[in-house]
Short mmCIF file of C-alpha atoms in Angstrom, two decimals:
data_model
loop_
_atom_site.label_atom_id
_atom_site.label_comp_id
_atom_site.label_asym_id
_atom_site.label_seq_id
_atom_site.Cartn_x
_atom_site.Cartn_y
_atom_site.Cartn_z
CA MET A 12 -43.48 23.34 -16.99
CA SER A 13 -47.02 23.11 -18.39
CA ASP A 14 -47.90 23.28 -22.12
CA GLY A 15 -50.28 25.94 -23.38
CA GLN A 16 -51.75 25.93 -26.86
CA ASN A 17 -49.59 28.78 -28.10
CA LEU A 18 -47.15 29.44 -25.23
CA VAL A 19 -43.65 28.05 -24.57
CA THR A 20 -41.41 28.33 -21.47
CA GLU A 21 -38.72 26.30 -19.62
CA ASP A 22 -37.99 25.42 -16.02
CA VAL A 23 -35.13 27.30 -14.38
CA THR A 24 -32.49 26.02 -11.94
CA VAL A 25 -30.37 28.68 -10.29
CA VAL A 26 -27.81 28.89 -7.48
CA GLU A 27 -28.78 31.05 -4.53
CA GLY A 28 -27.60 34.62 -5.11
CA ASP A 29 -27.39 34.26 -8.90
CA VAL A 30 -29.73 35.54 -11.63
CA ALA A 31 -32.74 33.62 -12.93
CA THR A 32 -34.23 34.43 -16.32
CA ILE A 33 -37.87 33.61 -17.12
CA SER A 34 -39.03 33.58 -20.73
CA CYS A 35 -42.66 33.49 -21.93
CA ARG A 36 -42.80 32.95 -25.74
CA VAL A 37 -45.68 32.91 -28.20
CA LYS A 38 -45.36 30.42 -31.06
CA ASN A 39 -47.84 32.16 -33.37
CA SER A 40 -48.21 35.79 -32.39
CA ASP A 41 -51.55 37.55 -32.90
CA ASP A 42 -50.68 40.67 -30.86
CA SER A 43 -52.35 39.27 -27.75
CA VAL A 44 -51.23 40.59 -24.37
CA ILE A 45 -48.58 38.57 -22.43
CA GLN A 46 -48.15 38.83 -18.67
CA LEU A 47 -46.04 37.10 -15.99
CA LEU A 48 -47.28 36.18 -12.49
CA ASN A 49 -45.39 35.06 -9.36
CA PRO A 50 -46.23 31.97 -7.24
CA ASN A 51 -48.79 34.07 -5.32
CA ARG A 52 -50.37 34.93 -8.68
CA GLN A 53 -49.40 38.58 -8.38
CA THR A 54 -48.61 40.25 -11.70
CA ILE A 55 -44.91 40.85 -12.15
CA TYR A 56 -45.12 42.26 -15.69
CA PHE A 57 -48.11 43.15 -17.83
CA ARG A 58 -46.70 43.63 -21.31
CA ASP A 59 -43.68 45.90 -20.54
CA PHE A 60 -45.15 47.39 -17.35
CA ARG A 61 -44.14 46.15 -13.87
CA PRO A 62 -46.94 46.57 -11.30
CA LEU A 63 -44.95 44.62 -8.66
CA LYS A 64 -42.66 46.83 -6.58
CA ASP A 65 -39.89 44.19 -6.25
CA SER A 66 -37.08 45.89 -8.17
CA ARG A 67 -35.15 42.64 -8.47
CA PHE A 68 -37.39 41.85 -11.43
CA GLN A 69 -36.16 43.60 -14.58
CA LEU A 70 -37.42 43.52 -18.14
CA VAL A 71 -34.93 41.91 -20.50
CA ASN A 72 -37.01 41.73 -23.68
CA PHE A 73 -40.54 42.54 -24.73
CA SER A 74 -42.18 41.97 -28.12
CA ASN A 75 -45.38 40.53 -29.57
CA SER A 76 -43.81 37.05 -29.37
CA GLU A 77 -41.80 37.14 -26.08
CA LEU A 78 -41.75 38.51 -22.56
CA ARG A 79 -38.39 37.87 -20.90
CA VAL A 80 -37.72 38.91 -17.27
CA SER A 81 -34.67 38.54 -15.03
CA LEU A 82 -34.68 38.02 -11.27
CA THR A 83 -31.45 39.01 -9.50
CA ASN A 84 -30.09 37.84 -6.15
CA VAL A 85 -32.31 34.78 -6.05
CA SER A 86 -33.16 33.35 -2.62
CA ILE A 87 -34.95 30.20 -1.46
CA SER A 88 -38.13 32.23 -0.93
CA ASP A 89 -38.24 32.87 -4.70
CA GLU A 90 -38.58 29.15 -5.44
CA GLY A 91 -41.90 27.96 -6.94
CA ARG A 92 -44.14 28.17 -9.99
CA TYR A 93 -44.32 31.31 -12.19
CA PHE A 94 -47.16 31.66 -14.67
CA CYS A 95 -47.14 32.93 -18.24
CA GLN A 96 -50.57 34.12 -19.44
CA LEU A 97 -51.73 35.00 -22.94
CA TYR A 98 -54.97 37.01 -23.22
CA THR A 99 -56.72 35.18 -26.02
CA ASP A 100 -60.17 33.72 -26.36
CA PRO A 101 -60.10 31.49 -24.45
CA PRO A 102 -57.07 32.66 -22.32
CA GLN A 103 -53.97 30.47 -22.28
CA GLU A 104 -51.62 29.81 -19.38
CA ILE A 105 -48.47 27.75 -18.69
CA TYR A 106 -46.09 27.69 -15.74
CA THR A 107 -42.35 27.44 -15.21
CA THR A 108 -40.68 26.20 -12.01
CA ILE A 109 -37.72 27.96 -10.42
CA THR A 110 -35.50 25.62 -8.34
CA VAL A 111 -32.92 27.24 -6.05
CA LEU A 112 -29.70 25.38 -5.19
CA VAL A 113 -27.82 26.20 -2.00
CA PRO A 114 -24.16 25.17 -1.69
CA PRO A 115 -22.82 24.02 1.70
CA ARG A 116 -22.25 26.93 4.04
CA ASN A 117 -19.20 25.39 5.63
CA LEU A 118 -16.99 22.31 5.25
CA VAL A 119 -15.08 21.16 8.32
CA ILE A 120 -12.96 18.10 9.20
CA ASP A 121 -12.78 17.08 12.84
CA ILE A 122 -10.11 14.56 13.79
CA GLU A 123 -10.21 12.40 16.91
CA LYS A 124 -6.48 12.79 17.64
CA GLU A 125 -4.19 15.49 16.39
CA THR A 126 -1.27 13.06 16.74
CA ALA A 127 -1.76 9.31 16.29
CA VAL A 128 0.54 6.37 17.03
CA GLU A 129 1.42 3.82 14.37
CA GLY A 130 -1.16 1.01 14.30
CA GLU A 131 -3.95 3.04 15.91
CA GLU A 132 -7.40 3.48 14.38
CA ILE A 133 -8.52 7.10 14.36
CA GLU A 134 -11.87 8.68 13.56
CA LEU A 135 -12.36 11.65 11.23
CA ASN A 136 -15.65 13.46 10.62
CA CYS A 137 -16.41 15.84 7.77
CA THR A 138 -19.49 18.07 8.00
CA ALA A 139 -21.14 19.98 5.14
CA MET A 140 -23.67 22.39 6.64
CA ALA A 141 -26.93 23.88 5.29
CA SER A 142 -27.01 22.78 1.66
CA ARG A 143 -29.84 22.16 -0.75
CA PRO A 144 -30.14 19.44 -1.96
CA ALA A 145 -28.17 17.19 0.43
CA THR A 146 -24.44 16.98 -0.25
CA THR A 147 -22.50 13.85 -1.20
CA ILE A 148 -19.19 13.61 0.67
CA ARG A 149 -16.17 11.69 -0.65
CA TRP A 150 -12.93 10.85 1.21
CA PHE A 151 -9.37 10.60 -0.14
CA LYS A 152 -6.05 9.72 1.48
CA GLY A 153 -3.53 11.18 -0.92
CA ASN A 154 -4.81 9.99 -4.31
CA LYS A 155 -6.61 6.92 -2.96
CA GLU A 156 -10.37 7.15 -2.42
CA LEU A 157 -11.71 5.77 0.86
CA THR A 158 -15.20 4.83 2.01
CA GLY A 159 -16.95 6.74 4.76
CA LYS A 160 -20.38 6.49 6.39
CA SER A 161 -22.74 9.47 5.98
CA GLU A 162 -25.72 10.74 7.99
CA VAL A 163 -28.18 13.39 6.73
CA GLU A 164 -30.10 15.83 8.94
CA ARG A 165 -32.83 18.11 7.62
CA TRP A 166 -33.44 21.54 9.08
CA SER A 167 -36.42 23.26 7.45
CA ASP A 168 -35.49 23.30 3.73
CA MET A 169 -31.77 22.75 4.38
CA TYR A 170 -29.65 19.61 4.79
CA THR A 171 -26.58 19.00 6.94
CA VAL A 172 -24.46 15.96 6.04
CA THR A 173 -21.81 14.40 8.29
CA SER A 174 -19.51 11.65 7.01
CA GLN A 175 -17.44 9.47 9.35
CA LEU A 176 -14.16 7.83 8.33
CA LEU A 177 -12.30 5.21 10.40
CA LEU A 178 -8.65 4.97 9.44
CA ARG A 179 -5.86 2.73 10.77
CA VAL A 180 -2.61 4.63 10.35
CA GLY A 181 0.97 3.51 9.75
CA ARG A 182 4.30 5.30 9.60
CA GLU A 183 3.87 5.73 5.83
CA ASP A 184 0.81 7.92 6.52
CA ASP A 185 2.78 10.59 8.38
CA GLY A 186 2.41 13.89 6.53
CA VAL A 187 -0.18 12.49 4.07
CA PRO A 188 -3.30 14.68 3.52
CA VAL A 189 -6.78 13.32 4.20
CA ILE A 190 -9.22 15.15 1.91
CA CYS A 191 -12.95 15.69 2.32
CA LEU A 192 -14.51 16.55 -1.07
CA VAL A 193 -18.07 17.69 -1.81
CA ASP A 194 -20.22 16.61 -4.75
CA HIS A 195 -23.00 19.18 -5.15
CA PRO A 196 -24.68 20.74 -8.22
CA ALA A 197 -24.25 24.24 -6.81
CA VAL A 198 -20.50 24.14 -6.33
CA LYS A 199 -17.36 22.70 -7.94
CA ASP A 200 -14.06 21.67 -6.34
CA LEU A 201 -15.14 22.38 -2.79
CA GLN A 202 -12.87 20.47 -0.43
CA THR A 203 -10.95 20.68 2.79
CA GLN A 204 -8.06 18.59 4.13
CA ARG A 205 -6.09 17.68 7.22
CA TYR A 206 -2.54 16.36 7.29
CA LEU A 207 -1.98 13.21 9.34
CA GLU A 208 0.67 13.25 12.04
CA VAL A 209 1.76 9.73 12.93
CA MET A 210 4.34 8.80 15.56
CA TYR A 211 6.33 5.58 15.17
CA LYS A 212 9.22 3.77 16.85
CA PRO A 213 12.74 3.95 15.41
CA GLN A 214 14.00 2.21 12.29
CA VAL A 215 17.56 1.07 13.06
CA ARG A 216 20.42 0.16 10.69
CA VAL A 217 24.04 -0.85 11.34
CA SER A 218 26.66 -0.14 8.65
CA GLN A 219 30.31 -1.18 8.49
CA ASN A 220 32.63 1.77 7.90
CA TYR A 221 35.92 -0.18 8.06
CA PRO A 222 36.97 -2.42 6.51
CA LEU A 223 34.84 -1.34 3.57
CA GLN A 224 35.39 -4.68 1.81
CA GLY A 225 37.13 -7.96 2.52
CA LEU A 226 37.63 -10.03 5.63
CA THR A 227 37.54 -8.84 9.22
CA ARG A 228 41.00 -10.20 10.10
CA GLU A 229 42.72 -10.67 13.39
CA GLY A 230 44.82 -7.67 14.38
CA GLU A 231 42.95 -5.24 12.14
CA PRO A 232 40.43 -2.55 13.19
CA LEU A 233 36.63 -2.60 12.85
CA GLU A 234 34.36 0.44 12.85
CA LEU A 235 30.53 0.26 12.88
CA THR A 236 27.97 3.07 12.72
CA CYS A 237 24.36 2.90 13.90
CA THR A 238 21.67 5.11 12.33
CA ALA A 239 18.11 5.41 13.61
CA PHE A 240 15.07 7.33 12.37
CA GLY A 241 11.72 7.67 14.10
CA LYS A 242 9.04 10.12 15.17
CA PRO A 243 9.87 11.61 17.50
CA GLN A 244 13.56 11.32 16.70
CA PRO A 245 15.24 8.69 18.93
CA THR A 246 16.83 10.21 22.03
CA ASP A 247 18.44 7.06 23.46
CA MET A 248 20.89 4.91 21.47
CA ARG A 249 23.23 2.25 22.90
CA TRP A 250 25.51 -0.63 21.86
CA LEU A 251 25.61 -4.04 23.53
CA ARG A 252 26.93 -7.52 22.88
CA VAL A 253 24.26 -10.22 22.67
CA ASP A 254 24.63 -13.09 25.19
CA ASP A 255 28.00 -11.83 26.42
CA GLU A 256 29.75 -8.85 27.96
CA MET A 257 31.17 -6.12 25.80
CA PRO A 258 34.99 -6.55 25.47
CA GLN A 259 36.92 -3.96 27.47
CA HIS A 260 38.95 -2.80 24.47
CA VAL A 261 35.79 -1.88 22.50
CA VAL A 262 35.29 1.90 22.24
CA VAL A 263 31.73 3.22 21.90
CA SER A 264 31.30 6.87 20.95
CA GLY A 265 27.70 7.90 20.41
CA SER A 266 26.43 5.94 17.43
CA ASN A 267 29.88 4.52 16.54
CA LEU A 268 31.55 1.30 17.75
CA LEU A 269 35.32 0.83 17.27
CA ILE A 270 37.55 -2.19 17.85
CA SER A 271 41.13 -1.15 17.06
CA ASN A 272 42.71 -4.62 17.26
CA LEU A 273 40.44 -7.56 16.42
CA ASN A 274 40.98 -10.99 17.95
CA LYS A 275 39.06 -14.26 18.09
CA THR A 276 37.49 -13.40 21.44
CA ASP A 277 35.61 -10.55 19.72
CA ASN A 278 33.47 -13.01 17.75
CA GLY A 279 29.77 -12.59 18.43
CA THR A 280 26.69 -10.49 17.75
CA TYR A 281 26.76 -6.75 18.42
CA ARG A 282 23.44 -4.95 18.77
CA CYS A 283 22.48 -1.29 18.42
CA GLU A 284 19.30 -0.31 20.26
CA ALA A 285 17.38 2.94 19.80
CA SER A 286 14.23 4.15 21.52
CA ASN A 287 11.79 7.05 21.58
CA ALA A 288 8.45 7.81 23.21
CA VAL A 289 6.69 5.21 21.05
CA GLY A 290 8.96 2.21 21.57
CA LYS A 291 12.31 0.50 21.07
CA SER A 292 13.93 -1.23 18.06
CA HIS A 293 17.33 -2.72 17.29
CA ALA A 294 19.64 -3.94 14.54
CA ASP A 295 22.29 -6.70 14.86
CA TYR A 296 25.76 -7.20 13.38
CA MET A 297 27.40 -10.65 13.53
CA LEU A 298 31.20 -10.51 13.71
CA PHE A 299 33.55 -13.37 12.75
CA VAL A 300 37.28 -12.67 13.03
CA TYR A 301 39.44 -14.55 10.48
CA ASP A 302 43.11 -15.49 10.70
CA THR A 303 45.59 -13.04 9.26
CA THR A 304 46.43 -15.55 6.52
CA ALA A 305 42.82 -16.16 5.54
CA THR A 306 42.08 -15.51 1.87
CA THR A 307 38.54 -16.90 1.66
CA GLU A 308 35.85 -14.47 0.67
CA PRO A 309 34.09 -13.31 3.85
CA ALA A 310 30.58 -14.11 4.84
CA VAL A 311 28.32 -11.07 4.47
CA HIS A 312 27.86 -9.24 7.76
CA ASP A 313 24.12 -8.71 7.59
CA SER A 314 22.75 -5.95 9.73
CA ARG A 315 18.99 -5.50 9.93
CA ALA A 316 16.50 -3.87 12.24
CA GLY A 317 14.60 -6.25 14.45
CA GLU A 318 12.91 -6.83 17.77
CA GLU A 319 13.38 -10.58 18.26
CA GLY A 320 16.72 -12.44 18.12
CA ALA A 321 19.85 -11.79 16.12
CA ILE A 322 20.53 -12.13 12.41
CA ARG A 323 22.55 -15.27 11.60
CA SER A 324 25.51 -15.22 9.21
CA VAL A 325 26.87 -18.27 7.28
CA ASP A 326 30.54 -19.12 8.03
CA HIS A 327 32.64 -20.63 5.25
CA ALA A 328 34.43 -22.80 7.83
CA VAL A 329 31.19 -24.74 8.24
CA VAL A 330 31.13 -25.44 4.49
CA GLY A 331 34.73 -26.72 4.67
CA GLY A 332 33.82 -29.04 7.54
CA VAL A 333 30.94 -30.53 5.56
CA VAL A 334 33.22 -31.22 2.58
CA ALA A 335 35.78 -32.96 4.85
CA VAL A 336 33.09 -35.23 6.30
CA VAL A 337 31.93 -36.23 2.81
CA VAL A 338 35.50 -37.11 1.68
CA PHE A 339 36.13 -39.17 4.82
CA ALA A 340 32.89 -41.13 4.28
CA MET A 341 33.90 -41.94 0.68
CA LEU A 342 37.33 -43.27 1.79
CA CYS A 343 35.70 -45.53 4.38
CA LEU A 344 33.33 -46.89 1.73
CA LEU A 345 36.25 -47.76 -0.62
CA ILE A 346 38.10 -49.67 2.16
CA ILE A 347 34.99 -51.73 3.03
CA LEU A 348 34.38 -52.65 -0.60
CA GLY A 349 38.06 -53.74 -1.03
CA ARG A 350 37.89 -56.06 1.94
CA TYR A 351 34.61 -57.56 0.72
CA PHE A 352 35.98 -58.49 -2.70
CA ALA A 353 39.19 -59.95 -1.17
CA ARG A 354 37.23 -62.37 1.04
CA HIS A 355 35.12 -63.71 -1.85
CA LYS A 356 37.97 -64.41 -4.34
CA GLY A 357 37.46 -67.88 -6.06
CA THR A 358 39.85 -70.93 -6.29
CA TYR A 359 40.53 -72.21 -9.83
CA PHE A 360 41.71 -75.69 -11.00
CA THR A 361 43.22 -76.69 -14.36
CA HIS A 362 42.31 -79.73 -16.39
CA GLU A 363 45.95 -80.88 -16.24
CA ALA A 364 45.69 -81.52 -12.46
CA LYS A 365 42.33 -83.24 -12.65
CA GLY A 366 42.44 -86.52 -10.59
CA ALA A 367 45.68 -85.68 -8.76
CA ASP A 368 43.76 -84.96 -5.54
CA ASP A 369 42.80 -88.69 -5.19
CA ALA A 370 46.40 -90.07 -5.56
CA ALA A 371 48.10 -91.90 -2.65
CA ASP A 372 51.50 -90.28 -3.22
CA ALA A 373 53.26 -87.79 -5.44
CA ASP A 374 54.38 -90.27 -8.09
CA THR A 375 50.88 -91.65 -8.46
CA ALA A 376 49.50 -88.08 -8.74
CA ILE A 377 51.91 -87.32 -11.61
CA ILE A 378 51.02 -90.56 -13.37
CA ASN A 379 47.26 -89.82 -12.92
CA ALA A 380 47.76 -86.34 -14.33
CA GLU A 381 49.72 -87.64 -17.30
CA GLY A 382 47.13 -90.38 -17.79
CA GLY A 383 44.50 -87.70 -17.97
CA GLN A 384 46.41 -86.08 -20.77
CA ASN A 385 46.78 -89.41 -22.67
CA ASN A 386 43.07 -90.12 -22.36
CA SER A 387 42.35 -86.79 -23.80
CA GLU A 388 44.62 -87.37 -26.70
CA GLU A 389 43.12 -90.82 -27.30
CA LYS A 390 39.69 -89.30 -27.41
CA LYS A 391 40.87 -86.77 -29.87
CA GLU A 392 42.39 -89.51 -32.04
CA TYR A 393 39.17 -91.52 -31.88
CA PHE A 394 37.09 -88.63 -33.13
CA ILE A 395 39.55 -87.89 -35.93
#
């Protein structure tokens, strides 16, 4: 916009295909003639008369203080400076600029792989074609915004933007939408999305159906069930005994394992394996068969999915063995201390027998002992 002495106008921004309105206003009217010219300086309107044959220009308002004109179905070719002129002495002129915005023609997401495998890194590209100005592209996975890398290409007066996103997928991404969203002044809420399809190996779990609670006792039955979920759904599921052969009396029916009459030889780790096109996983169950008279609370049979080794379970018999060792050690310590004190017991002598050890015979010893007593008494008498 340019300022004239007595003319006022504003710049116009319009989306392609919409209507632009140009207003030429006189601050202090003196009945001078107002006219509007296009970027080629051709007269569009002289007062309320339209010399230009372009019927897209229509008079909205005409008075001594304003000439207002609308332009319908605006295109990029209409962009530029339009001039308001006031025939005074000297003549006055200002210009207004029409800016045309063009929203993206198309928004497309291309994905490197229609189906990805857990742990893979895939590439997605979102392209916004033929916009003006250049588009800003934003990425989202679900509600979380991600960072992509954009490149801008210019074709004549138009811009094509392509944004690349590298994404490492996991099983939790299966079925999650990846959204490409456009930030552009000519359009709101323009977005497109693709749903991720991620394949992953099975998740395996072993559950104990019977007994529901309590000890797995000798002579009683045991029933286990194996469940597995994956994509694609596991097609191969089998039971095995880790580091040993499966007992002959064990019955395996599909995902279930049944031992109708438990005995001590059944102790061990039982594994359920499941596989699909992606890979193989397993879960372990550690069995300890108790005596029929056992009343101790059982160790928890922990069953978890895994790929390396078996899950270990703590046996209460081990705790009992540790306690027995501690008690035995304490008893041994008491016996050693008793013998030590017995060997170091002192020998005590009385004053009555003092001097008897040096006597030649028994009679002399008695006399020496009695003499000792008399001497003592004499000393006592002397001090009194």
